[in-house]
Amino acid sequence: MFKVNGCGEVAFPPEMKQSAKGDYLTFKVRSGKTLPDGRVIQAYTRCVMFGERAQVAAKRIEQGTVVSIEGELSTRKDDEGREWTSVRVNDLGVPALDAAQQPKSDRGYWRDPNAQPQYAQAATPIPQYTQPQPSAQPHKGIVPQGNPYKDDGIPF
């Protein structure tokens, strides 16, 4: 069994489906790479979530949402004999750095929907370091004058 960890944006609107075993959510995550010559290679990864977690995720993600996924690679055959490889998602989240860029208006991506929104507190300003000003009187006796190390006899 292959473990999969990845990050990308939801490429198409997620679809909630039903089967004999229960509800499941399918969506594709787009990730890309820019080559040195300027070309962009994009890859689409089919992802599947099952059960109650799929129902919650269906309400929280939409096309364009940046997500991180963790799961395992899964291969199945359909009735016509075609093989489908997808990631069975065990954990779905939003990276902290990309949370402000999310298309969702509530930004409370994985918070309890019944909880009151919590707003960020203004941070305490960081004190700025200032260079000490030289005094008019030089400090005598602190810095020795001349060379205190007698290294005149070193040949190099």
C-alpha positions as MATLAB code, in Angstrom:
seq = 'MFKVNGCGEVAFPPEMKQSAKGDYLTFKVRSGKTLPDGRVIQAYTRCVMFGERAQVAAKRIEQGTVVSIEGELSTRKDDEGREWTSVRVNDLGVPALDAAQQPKSDRGYWRDPNAQPQYAQAATPIPQYTQPQPSAQPHKGIVPQGNPYKDDGIPF';
ca = [
       0.000    0.000    0.000;
       1.443    3.370   -1.058;
       1.051    6.374    1.217;
       0.341    9.700   -0.470;
       0.953   13.213    0.859;
       0.312   16.169   -1.393;
      -0.936   19.674   -1.795;
      -2.787   21.444   -4.583;
      -5.998   23.191   -5.459;
      -9.346   21.575   -6.143;
      -9.541   21.621   -9.948;
     -13.261   20.984  -10.519;
     -16.357   21.201   -8.326;
     -16.423   18.232   -5.903;
     -19.171   15.650   -6.459;
     -21.035   13.880   -3.688;
     -22.174   10.415   -4.834;
     -23.960    7.419   -3.355;
     -23.238    3.741   -3.659;
     -24.506    0.570   -2.013;
     -21.818    1.008    0.665;
     -22.709    4.633    1.454;
     -21.947    8.216    0.485;
     -18.617    9.276   -0.954;
     -17.037   12.455   -2.277;
     -14.864   12.646   -5.379;
     -12.715   15.590   -6.400;
      -9.544   16.220   -8.370;
      -6.546   18.064   -6.998;
      -4.400   19.994   -9.469;
      -0.703   20.435   -8.830;
       1.905   21.780  -11.184;
       5.557   22.354  -11.853;
       7.273   25.005  -13.963;
      10.158   23.727  -16.066;
      13.352   25.760  -16.609;
      12.253   26.586  -20.185;
       9.011   28.159  -18.872;
       6.612   25.326  -19.697;
       4.150   24.315  -16.984;
       3.293   20.683  -16.333;
       0.032   20.113  -14.494;
      -1.093   16.878  -12.895;
      -4.584   15.977  -11.715;
      -5.012   13.501   -8.888;
      -8.407   11.877   -8.364;
      -9.315   11.806   -4.672;
     -12.078    9.938   -2.853;
     -13.426   10.392    0.688;
     -16.048    8.198    2.358;
     -18.689    8.478    5.066;
     -19.454   11.362    7.356;
     -16.107   13.021    6.740;
     -16.982   13.173    3.040;
     -20.246   14.957    3.845;
     -18.451   17.541    5.973;
     -15.737   18.058    3.354;
     -18.357   18.514    0.608;
     -19.725   21.513    2.499;
     -16.278   23.009    3.092;
     -14.407   22.746   -0.208;
     -15.152   24.101   -3.652;
     -13.313   24.597   -6.914;
     -10.143   26.631   -6.300;
      -9.752   25.733   -2.619;
      -6.140   24.917   -1.733;
      -5.992   21.631    0.179;
      -3.435   19.214    1.525;
      -4.255   15.538    1.357;
      -2.938   12.495    3.123;
      -4.069    9.036    2.188;
      -3.259    5.857    0.352;
      -3.207    4.867   -3.289;
      -6.177    2.776   -4.342;
      -6.869    0.954   -7.633;
     -10.238   -0.454   -8.651;
     -11.910   -1.850  -11.770;
     -15.273   -0.690  -13.032;
     -17.930   -2.860  -14.688;
     -16.335   -2.382  -18.105;
     -12.923   -3.619  -16.941;
     -11.178   -0.218  -16.842;
      -8.774    0.405  -13.975;
      -9.020    3.592  -11.949;
      -6.283    4.775   -9.631;
      -7.156    7.340   -6.994;
      -6.128    8.508   -3.562;
      -8.338    7.357   -0.719;
      -8.096   10.463    1.465;
      -7.718    9.875    5.198;
      -6.891   13.457    6.156;
      -7.820   16.674    4.361;
      -6.724   20.119    5.446;
      -5.736   23.617    4.484;
      -2.101   24.705    4.814;
      -1.747   27.558    7.294;
       0.100   29.846    4.881;
      -2.615   29.630    2.237;
      -5.616   30.119    4.506;
      -5.936   33.832    3.631;
      -6.045   33.020   -0.093;
      -8.968   30.624    0.187;
     -12.038   31.389   -1.910;
     -14.374   30.517    0.962;
     -15.824   33.626    2.531;
     -15.946   32.309    6.100;
     -12.216   31.334    6.317;
     -13.237   29.082    9.230;
     -12.422   26.029    7.155;
     -12.265   23.239    9.729;
     -13.802   25.012   12.693;
     -17.041   23.902   14.252;
     -19.820   25.650   12.301;
     -21.732   26.269   15.556;
     -18.770   27.979   17.237;
     -18.514   31.752   17.359;
     -15.854   33.180   15.004;
     -12.612   34.113   16.678;
     -10.853   37.173   15.390;
      -7.112   37.644   15.553;
      -5.806   39.895   18.299;
      -3.545   42.763   17.324;
       0.010   41.629   17.870;
       2.239   43.490   20.295;
       4.666   45.566   18.229;
       8.203   44.241   18.200;
      10.641   46.779   19.615;
      13.034   48.027   16.960;
      16.750   47.861   17.642;
      18.488   51.210   17.409;
      22.202   51.683   17.045;
      23.664   53.274   20.200;
      24.943   56.796   19.601;
      28.633   57.409   20.315;
      29.208   59.674   23.262;
      31.255   62.833   23.045;
      33.789   61.541   25.616;
      35.815   58.490   24.466;
      35.961   55.660   26.950;
      39.431   55.637   28.388;
      40.886   52.507   29.869;
      38.331   50.116   28.337;
      40.018   49.527   24.969;
      43.805   49.101   25.167;
      45.809   51.272   22.798;
      48.344   49.597   20.510;
      48.849   45.875   20.095;
      48.512   44.063   23.440;
      49.690   40.810   21.824;
      53.429   40.577   21.319;
      53.402   38.773   18.000;
      56.235   40.608   16.291;
      58.331   37.450   16.289;
      55.886   35.417   14.126;
      57.581   34.692   10.759;
      54.457   34.907    8.580;
];
